[in-house]
Structure formats: structure tokens, C-alpha cells
Coordinates of C-alpha atoms and ligand atoms in Angstrom, one line a residue:
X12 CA 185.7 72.9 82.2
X13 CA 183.6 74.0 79.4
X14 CA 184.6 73.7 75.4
X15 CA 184.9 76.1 73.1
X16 CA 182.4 77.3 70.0
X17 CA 184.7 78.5 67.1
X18 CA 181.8 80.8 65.0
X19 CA 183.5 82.3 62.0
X20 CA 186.9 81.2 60.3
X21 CA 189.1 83.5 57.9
X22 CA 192.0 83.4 56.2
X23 CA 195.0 85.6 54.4
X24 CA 197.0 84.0 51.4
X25 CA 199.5 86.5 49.5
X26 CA 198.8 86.7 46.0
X27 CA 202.3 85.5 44.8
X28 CA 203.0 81.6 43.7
X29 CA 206.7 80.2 44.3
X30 CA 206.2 76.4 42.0
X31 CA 208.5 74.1 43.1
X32 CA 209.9 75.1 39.2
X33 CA 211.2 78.7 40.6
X34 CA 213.2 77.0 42.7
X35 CA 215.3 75.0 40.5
X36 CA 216.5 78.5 38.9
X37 CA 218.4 79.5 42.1
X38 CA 219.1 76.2 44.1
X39 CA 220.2 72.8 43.0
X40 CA 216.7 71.0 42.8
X41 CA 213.8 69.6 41.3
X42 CA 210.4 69.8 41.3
X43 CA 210.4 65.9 41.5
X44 CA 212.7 65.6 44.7
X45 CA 210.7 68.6 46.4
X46 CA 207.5 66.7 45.4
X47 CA 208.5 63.4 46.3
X48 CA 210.2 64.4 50.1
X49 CA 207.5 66.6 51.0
X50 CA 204.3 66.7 49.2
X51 CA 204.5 70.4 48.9
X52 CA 204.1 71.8 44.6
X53 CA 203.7 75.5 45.7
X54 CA 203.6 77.8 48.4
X55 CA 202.8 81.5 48.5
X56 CA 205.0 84.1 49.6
X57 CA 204.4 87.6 50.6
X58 CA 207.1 90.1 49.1
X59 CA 205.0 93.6 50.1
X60 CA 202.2 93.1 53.1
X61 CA 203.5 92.4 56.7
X62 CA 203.0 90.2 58.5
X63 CA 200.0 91.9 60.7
X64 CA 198.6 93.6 57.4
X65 CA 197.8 89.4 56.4
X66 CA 196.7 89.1 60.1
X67 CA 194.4 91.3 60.4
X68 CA 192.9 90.4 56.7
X69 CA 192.0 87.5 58.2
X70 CA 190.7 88.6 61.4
X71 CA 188.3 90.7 58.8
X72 CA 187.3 87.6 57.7
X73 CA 186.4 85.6 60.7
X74 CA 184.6 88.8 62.2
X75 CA 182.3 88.7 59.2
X76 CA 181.7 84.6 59.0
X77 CA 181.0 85.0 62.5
X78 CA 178.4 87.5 62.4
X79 CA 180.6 89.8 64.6
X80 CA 181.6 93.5 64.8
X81 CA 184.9 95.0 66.6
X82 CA 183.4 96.1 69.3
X83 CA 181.8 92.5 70.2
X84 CA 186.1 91.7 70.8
X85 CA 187.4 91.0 74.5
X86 CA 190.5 90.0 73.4
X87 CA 192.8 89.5 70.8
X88 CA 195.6 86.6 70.9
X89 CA 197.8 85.8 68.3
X90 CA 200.2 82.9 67.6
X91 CA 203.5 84.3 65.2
X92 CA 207.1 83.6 65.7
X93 CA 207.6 85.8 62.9
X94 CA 206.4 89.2 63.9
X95 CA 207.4 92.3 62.4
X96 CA 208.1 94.2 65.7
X97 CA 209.3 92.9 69.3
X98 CA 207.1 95.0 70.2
X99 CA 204.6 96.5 70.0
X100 CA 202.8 93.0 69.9
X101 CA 201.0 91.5 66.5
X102 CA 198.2 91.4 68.5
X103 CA 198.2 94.9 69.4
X104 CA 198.4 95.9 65.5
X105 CA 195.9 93.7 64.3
X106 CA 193.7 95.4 66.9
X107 CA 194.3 98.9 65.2
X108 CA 193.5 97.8 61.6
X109 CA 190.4 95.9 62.8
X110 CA 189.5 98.7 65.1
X111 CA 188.7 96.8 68.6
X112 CA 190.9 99.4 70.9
X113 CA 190.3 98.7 74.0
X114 CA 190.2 94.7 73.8
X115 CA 193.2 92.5 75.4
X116 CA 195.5 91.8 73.0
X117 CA 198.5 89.3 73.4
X118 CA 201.0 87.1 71.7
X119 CA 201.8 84.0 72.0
X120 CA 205.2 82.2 70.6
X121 CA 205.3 78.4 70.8
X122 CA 206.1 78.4 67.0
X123 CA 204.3 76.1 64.5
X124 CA 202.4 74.8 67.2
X125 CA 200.9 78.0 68.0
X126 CA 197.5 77.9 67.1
X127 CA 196.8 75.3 69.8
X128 CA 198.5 77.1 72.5
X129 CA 196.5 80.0 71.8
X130 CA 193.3 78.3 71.7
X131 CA 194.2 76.5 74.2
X132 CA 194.6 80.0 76.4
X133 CA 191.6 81.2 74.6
X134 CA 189.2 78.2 75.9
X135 CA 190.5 79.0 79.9
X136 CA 189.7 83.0 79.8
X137 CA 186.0 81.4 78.0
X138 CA 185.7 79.1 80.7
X139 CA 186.1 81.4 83.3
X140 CA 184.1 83.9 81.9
X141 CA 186.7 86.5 81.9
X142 CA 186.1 87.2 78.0
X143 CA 182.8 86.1 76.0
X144 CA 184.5 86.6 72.3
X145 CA 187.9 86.6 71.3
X146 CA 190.0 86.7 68.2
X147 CA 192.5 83.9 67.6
X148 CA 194.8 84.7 65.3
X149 CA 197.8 82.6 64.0
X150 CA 200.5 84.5 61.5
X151 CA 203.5 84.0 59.9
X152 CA 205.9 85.3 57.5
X153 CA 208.6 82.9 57.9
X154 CA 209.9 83.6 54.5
X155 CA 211.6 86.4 55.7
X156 CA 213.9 84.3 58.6
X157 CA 214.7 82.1 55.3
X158 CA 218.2 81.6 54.2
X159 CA 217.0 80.7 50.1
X160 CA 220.6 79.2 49.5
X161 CA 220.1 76.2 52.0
X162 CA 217.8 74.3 49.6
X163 CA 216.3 71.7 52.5
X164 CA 214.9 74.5 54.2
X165 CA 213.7 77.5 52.1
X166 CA 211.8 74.9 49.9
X167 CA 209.0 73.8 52.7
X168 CA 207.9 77.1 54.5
X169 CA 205.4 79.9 53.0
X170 CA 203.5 82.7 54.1
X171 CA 199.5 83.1 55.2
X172 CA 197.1 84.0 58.4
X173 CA 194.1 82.2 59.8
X174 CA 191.7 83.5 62.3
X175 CA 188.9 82.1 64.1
X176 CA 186.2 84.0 66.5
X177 CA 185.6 82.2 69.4
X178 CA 183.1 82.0 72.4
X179 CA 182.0 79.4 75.1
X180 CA 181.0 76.3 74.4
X181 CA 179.1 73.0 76.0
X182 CA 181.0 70.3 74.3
X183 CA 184.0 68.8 75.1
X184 CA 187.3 69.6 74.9
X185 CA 190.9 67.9 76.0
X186 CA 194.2 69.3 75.5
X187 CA 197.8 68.7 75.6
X188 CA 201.1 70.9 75.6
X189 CA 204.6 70.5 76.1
X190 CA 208.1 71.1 74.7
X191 CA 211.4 69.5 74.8
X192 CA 213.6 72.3 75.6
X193 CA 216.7 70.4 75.1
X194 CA 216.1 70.1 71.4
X195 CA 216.3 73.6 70.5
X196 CA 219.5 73.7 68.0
X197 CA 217.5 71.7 66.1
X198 CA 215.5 74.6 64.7
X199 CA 215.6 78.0 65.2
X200 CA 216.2 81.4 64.5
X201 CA 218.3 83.7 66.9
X202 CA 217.5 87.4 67.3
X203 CA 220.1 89.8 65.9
X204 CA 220.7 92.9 68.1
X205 CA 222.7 95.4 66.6
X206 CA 223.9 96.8 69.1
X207 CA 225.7 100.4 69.8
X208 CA 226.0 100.0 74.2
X209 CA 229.3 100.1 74.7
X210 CA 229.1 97.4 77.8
X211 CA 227.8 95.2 75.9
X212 CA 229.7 92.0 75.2
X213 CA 227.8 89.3 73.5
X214 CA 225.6 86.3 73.9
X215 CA 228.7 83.9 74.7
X216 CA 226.4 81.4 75.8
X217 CA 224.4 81.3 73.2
X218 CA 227.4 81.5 70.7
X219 CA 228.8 77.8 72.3
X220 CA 225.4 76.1 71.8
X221 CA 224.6 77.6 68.7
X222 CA 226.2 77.7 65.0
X223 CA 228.4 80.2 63.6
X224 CA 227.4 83.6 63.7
X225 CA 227.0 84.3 59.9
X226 CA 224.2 81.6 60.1
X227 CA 222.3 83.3 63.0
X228 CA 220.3 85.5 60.9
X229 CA 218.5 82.9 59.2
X230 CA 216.2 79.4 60.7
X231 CA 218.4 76.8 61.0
X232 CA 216.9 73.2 61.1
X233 CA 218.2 69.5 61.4
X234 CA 215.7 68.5 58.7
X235 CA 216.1 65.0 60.4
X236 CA 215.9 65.2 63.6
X237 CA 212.6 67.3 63.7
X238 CA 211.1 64.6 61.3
X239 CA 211.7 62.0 64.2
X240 CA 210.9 64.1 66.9
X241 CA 207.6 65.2 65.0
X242 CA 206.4 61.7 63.8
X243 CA 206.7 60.5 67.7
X244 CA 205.4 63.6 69.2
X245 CA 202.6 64.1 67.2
X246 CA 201.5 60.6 67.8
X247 CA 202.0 60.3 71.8
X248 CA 199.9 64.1 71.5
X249 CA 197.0 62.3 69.8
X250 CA 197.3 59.1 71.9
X251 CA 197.1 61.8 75.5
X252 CA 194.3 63.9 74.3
X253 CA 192.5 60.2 73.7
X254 CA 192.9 58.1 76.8
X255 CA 192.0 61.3 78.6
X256 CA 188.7 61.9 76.4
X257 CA 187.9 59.0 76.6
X258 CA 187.6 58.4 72.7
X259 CA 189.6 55.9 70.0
X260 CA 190.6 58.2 67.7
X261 CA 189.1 56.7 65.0
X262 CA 186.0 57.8 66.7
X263 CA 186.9 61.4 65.6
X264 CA 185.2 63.1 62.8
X265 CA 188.2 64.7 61.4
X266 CA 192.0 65.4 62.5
X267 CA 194.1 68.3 61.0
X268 CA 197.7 67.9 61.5
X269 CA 200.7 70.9 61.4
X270 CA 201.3 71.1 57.3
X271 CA 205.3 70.5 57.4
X272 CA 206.0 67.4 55.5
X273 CA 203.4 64.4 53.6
X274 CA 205.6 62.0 54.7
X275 CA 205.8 63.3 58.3
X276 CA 201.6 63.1 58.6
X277 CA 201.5 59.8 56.9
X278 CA 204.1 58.4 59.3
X279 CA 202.7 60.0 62.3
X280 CA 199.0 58.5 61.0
X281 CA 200.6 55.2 60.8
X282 CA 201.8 55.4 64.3
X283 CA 198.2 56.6 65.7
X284 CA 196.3 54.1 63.7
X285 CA 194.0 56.3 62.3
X286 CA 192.1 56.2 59.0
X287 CA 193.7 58.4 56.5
X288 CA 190.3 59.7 55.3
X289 CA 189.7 62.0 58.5
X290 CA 192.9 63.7 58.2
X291 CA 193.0 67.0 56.5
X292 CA 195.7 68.7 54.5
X293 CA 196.3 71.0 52.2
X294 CA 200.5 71.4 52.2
X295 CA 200.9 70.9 48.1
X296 CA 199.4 74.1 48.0
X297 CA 200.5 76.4 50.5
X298 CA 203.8 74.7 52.4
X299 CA 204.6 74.7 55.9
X300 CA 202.9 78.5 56.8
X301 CA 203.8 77.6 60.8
X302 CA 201.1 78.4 63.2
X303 CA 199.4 79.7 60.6
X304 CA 198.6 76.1 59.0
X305 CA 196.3 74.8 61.3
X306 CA 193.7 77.9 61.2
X307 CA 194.2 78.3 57.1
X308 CA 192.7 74.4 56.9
X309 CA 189.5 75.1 59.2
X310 CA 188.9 77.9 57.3
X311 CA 189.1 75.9 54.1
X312 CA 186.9 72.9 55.8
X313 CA 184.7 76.0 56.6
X314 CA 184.3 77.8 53.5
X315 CA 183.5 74.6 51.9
X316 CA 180.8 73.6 54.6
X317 CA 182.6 70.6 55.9
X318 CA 182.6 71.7 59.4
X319 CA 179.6 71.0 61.0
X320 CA 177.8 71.3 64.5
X321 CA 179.3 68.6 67.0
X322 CA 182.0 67.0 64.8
X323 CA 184.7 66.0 66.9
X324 CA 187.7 67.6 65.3
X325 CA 191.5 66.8 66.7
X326 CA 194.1 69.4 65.9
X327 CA 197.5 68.3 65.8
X328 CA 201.3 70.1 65.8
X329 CA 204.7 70.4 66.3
X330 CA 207.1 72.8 66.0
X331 CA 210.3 75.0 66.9
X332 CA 211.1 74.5 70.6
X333 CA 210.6 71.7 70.3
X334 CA 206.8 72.2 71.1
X335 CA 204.4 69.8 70.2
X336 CA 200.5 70.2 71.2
X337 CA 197.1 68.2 70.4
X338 CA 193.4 69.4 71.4
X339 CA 190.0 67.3 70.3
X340 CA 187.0 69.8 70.6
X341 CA 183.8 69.6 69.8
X342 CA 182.6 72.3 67.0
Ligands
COA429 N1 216.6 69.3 46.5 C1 217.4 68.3 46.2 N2 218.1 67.6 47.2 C2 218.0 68.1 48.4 C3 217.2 69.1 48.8 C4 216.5 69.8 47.8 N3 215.6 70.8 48.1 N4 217.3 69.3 50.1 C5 218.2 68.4 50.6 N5 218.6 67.7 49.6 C6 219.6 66.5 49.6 C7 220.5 66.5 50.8 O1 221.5 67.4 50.6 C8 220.9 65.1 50.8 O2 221.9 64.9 49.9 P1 223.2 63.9 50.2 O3 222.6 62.6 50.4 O4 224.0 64.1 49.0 O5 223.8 64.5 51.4 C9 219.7 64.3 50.3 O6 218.9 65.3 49.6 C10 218.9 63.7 51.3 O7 218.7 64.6 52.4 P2 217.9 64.2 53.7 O8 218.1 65.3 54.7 O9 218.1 62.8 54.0 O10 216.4 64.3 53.1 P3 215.0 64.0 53.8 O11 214.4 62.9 53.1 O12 215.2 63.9 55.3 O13 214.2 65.4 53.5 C11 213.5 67.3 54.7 C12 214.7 66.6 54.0 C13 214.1 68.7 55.2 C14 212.5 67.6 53.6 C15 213.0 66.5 55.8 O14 214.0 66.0 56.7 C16 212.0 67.2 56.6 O15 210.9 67.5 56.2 N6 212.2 67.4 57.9 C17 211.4 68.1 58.8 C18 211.5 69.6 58.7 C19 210.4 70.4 59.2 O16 209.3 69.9 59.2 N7 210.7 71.6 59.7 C20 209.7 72.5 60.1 C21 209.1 72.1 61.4 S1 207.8 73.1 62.0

């Protein structure tokens, strides 16, 4: 199968700056512990725009790096787990902002590792020559699902969008996806219905594997346990999309890895053997943004012209699921 050609980035950062130093007003922290566990100073949030207003900002973006209009749009798919609506889809809204009715428009939920399932998707409709140009879109507001009293979760996650434009391309490109389904108490966040139907009688079910109701509202995360999980699954992602390229992955020209923890990326680099030097990040700014994270950094390389014509770039995630995911493409 063919690769893909990504020819304009773009991104969406809220205006507001939560330091590490706001914290420490409302939980029992400190800039230094943050700093130390996870590498992040500062992440912003957005308190006004939703979450497909930030979308389709950076969709804006991408269409005007890549030379593109509306209209040039087949399709439109977007990575959140934090949407504002079940439905319709983010994709759908992003679509009426941008003004590209008529394209497909889908969503796609493998949480933080979301951007690469929705390339991923992307690169087979391009390879069969169902569409010629689609929007990818990944965008979270995550801050919202966030209970900011439990201090080792509200301090890692913040808010953006990236977006790429992408077409058919002649270079290569190797992926891999999967999840572990049986690790999902170890993050999530459970839909609330409230609910008036009278027959109604609960989620039971869900009630026995999950925590206490109260709690249900907001993520929940065994800080721990994804750490291990992502440090392993992130490196055996790397290792597949390798052996089946072909390439040592120090033979790649740069690597961007899911912006969750420092420590996480350096221990998962460790475990890949891979130079430190081709590994992007850009967490002590922005925080874990979920799918979003992984889109905002090529539009960063981009912006600064670091991404260049036939670089082989590995992307690189993990996330609520458990999903993890790894692609190498050529740009
Ligand atoms: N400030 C100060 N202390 C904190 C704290 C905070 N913000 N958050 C937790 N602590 C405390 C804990 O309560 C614990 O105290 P105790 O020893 O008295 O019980 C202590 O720090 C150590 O906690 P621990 O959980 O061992 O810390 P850690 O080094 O594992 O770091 C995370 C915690 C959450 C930063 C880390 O586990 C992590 O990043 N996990 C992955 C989470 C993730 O990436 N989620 C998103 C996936 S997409």
C-alpha cells in the first residue's frame, strides 16, 4: 500500500496559562514535585471555546499551510474522547465552521492515541483512492472530565487541537494498533446519563467493575499502572513498526512520542534504544493535551521548518483503553 503526504499542519492553543504555581493554591503541591515527576511547568486550559471551536481553528490552519480551500475536503476525521456532543460528531461541527458540507466527516475515539488511529484510517481511504484530501483532526478538552481535587491527575492534562491535511503518498509507511481491553479501570471516564425513563435501572455491570458512583463523573487513572503499561507498550509499538519496515530505529530521522510524562518517554527511549536527540517533545509547555499532542508537535516541527521532504518520522502513543499505536512514515 501507498504512504501518505501530510501538506499543511495547524494548531489551536487556548490563550489561558495554568503554572505549575496555580496549582499549589488549591491542591497540596509544588511546582518542584510536578516538575520533577513529570516534566510538565505549564499547560493551557480553555475556560470559554469548545472543544470543536479549537478544532476547527486548527483545521483553519492546516487548510492554509497546505495551500487548500474547503471545498478541496473529501473527508473530515477527527480523534477526541472529549467531545462536546455524543452526537452530532466533532467532525461534523468542525465541517460547519470550516465550511466543507458535503465532505465525510467521522470520529474516531481510541483516546490519546488517537491521532494515529485516525491517520492510520486516513492512509487506507488514500490508498484506495476513495478520498484524495482529508482533514485529520485530533481535539481535546480533557480539562473538563478533570476532578482538580485529585492532585496526581488534574496536574498533567491540558487543552489544544492539531490538524494536518493529508493526501497520497509514494513513501513508506508501517503501522501498528492494538489495545488491552482488560486494563480499562485503569483510566477512564464513564458517561453520565441522567436519565428520566422510568424502566430504566442502571449500569450494574459497570457499577461492579468500576469505582464508586460519585467518582464516575470525573477520569479516573492508576497513575502507576499506566506508567508501566505505557513504557512497555510504547516500546514493543516501536520495536513492530521496525522489524516490519525493515529499519533500526535509529535509522529514523525523528520520533514523537504521546506528551504524558518525561519520565515515561525517557524510560520508554531507554527500552527502544534510541538516541535521545530524534525524539521530540514539547510537554513542559503544554501537558498531556491527549490525542491532540501528537499533531500540536508536527505542527511546531512544521512551523519551525524542521520537517522536511522524505524524513522518516515515527509517531508513538498510548492511551485510555488501554490503546497503544506506532506508525513510521515517510514525509
Ligand atoms: N503533588 C505532590 N504529591 C503528589 C502529587 C502531586 N501533584 N500527586 C501524587 N502525589 C503523591 C502521592 O500521593 C504519593 O504520596 P504517598 O507516597 O504519601 O502516598 C507520592 O506523591 C508518590 O506517588 P506516586 O503515584 O508513586 O508518584 P509517581 O512518581 O508514580 O507519579 C504520576 C504519579 C501520576 C505523575 C505518574 O504515575 C504518571 O505519570 N503516570 C501515568 C499517568 C498518565 O500518563 N496518564 C495519562 C495517560 S494518556
Amino acid at each position: 500500500m501507498s504512504g501518505i503526504k501530510i501538506i499543511g499542519t495547524g494548531t489551536y492553543l487556548p490563550e489561558f496559562i495554568a503554572t505549575n504555581e496555580m496549582f499549589t493554591k488549591f491542591i497540596d503541591t509544588t511546582d518542584e514535585w510536578i516538575t520533577t515527576r513529570t516534566g510538565i511547568s505549564e499547560r493551557r486550559i480553555s475556560p470559554d471555546k469548545p472543544n470543536f471551536v479549537m478544532a476547527a481553528e486548527a483545521s483553519k490552519q492546516a487548510m492554509q499551510n497546505a495551500g487548500v480551500t474547503a471545498k478541496d475536503i473529501d473527508a473530515i476525521i477527527v480523534s477526541t474522547c472529549s467531545p462536546d456532543f455524543f452526537y452530532p460528531n466533532t467532525a461534523c461541527l468542525i465541517q460547519n465552521l470550516i465550511g466543507a458540507n458535503g465532505s465525510a466527516a467521522m470520529d474516531i475515539n481510541t483516546a490519546c492515541t488517537g491521532f494515529i488511529s485516525a491517520l492510520d484510517v486516513a492512509r487506507v481511504y488514500l490508498a484506495a483512492d476513495v478520498y484524495k484530501t482529508i482533514l485529520v483532526v485530533a481535539s481535546e478538552r480533557l480539562t473538563s472530565q478533570i476532578d482538580y481535587e485529585d492532585r496526581a491527575s488534574c496536574i498533567l492534562f491540558g487543552d489544544g487541537a492539531g490538524a494536518a491535511v493529508v493526501q497520497k503518498g509514494d513513501g513508506l509507511y508501517y503501522s501498528h494498533l492494538g489495545a488491552q481491553g482488560d486494563m480499562l479501570k485503569d483510566l477512564y471516564c464513564k458517561v453520565l446519563y441522567d436519565r428520566n425513563n422510568p424502566f430504566f435501572k442502571g449500569d450494574d455491570m459497570l457499577k461492579d467493575i468500576i469505582n464508586t458512583p460519585q467518582k464516575e463523573r470525573y477520569l479516573q487513572m492508576d497513575g502507576k499502572a499506566v506508567y508501566k503499561f505505557a513504557v512497555d507498550a510504547m516500546a514493543a509499538a516501536v520495536e513492530k513498526v521496525c522489524a516490519d519496515s525493515g529499519f533500526d530505529i535509529n535509522e529514523l530521522d525523528l520520533v514523537i512520542p504521546h506528551q504524558a510524562n518525561i519520565r515515561i518517554i525517557q524510560s520508554a527511549l531507554k527500552k527502544m534504544n534510541v538516541d535521545q536527540s530524534k525524539v521530540y517533545t514539547n510537554l513542559e509547555k503544554h501537558g498531556n493535551t491527549s490525542s491532540s499532542c501528537i499533531p500540536m508537535c508536527l505542527a511546531e516541527l512544521d512551523k519551525a521548518g524542521r520537517l522536511k521532504r522524505g524524513m522518516k518520522i515515527c509517531l508513538v502513543g498510548f492511551g485510555a483503553g488501554l490503546t497503544y499505536g506506532a506508525c513510521i512514515f515517510e514525509y
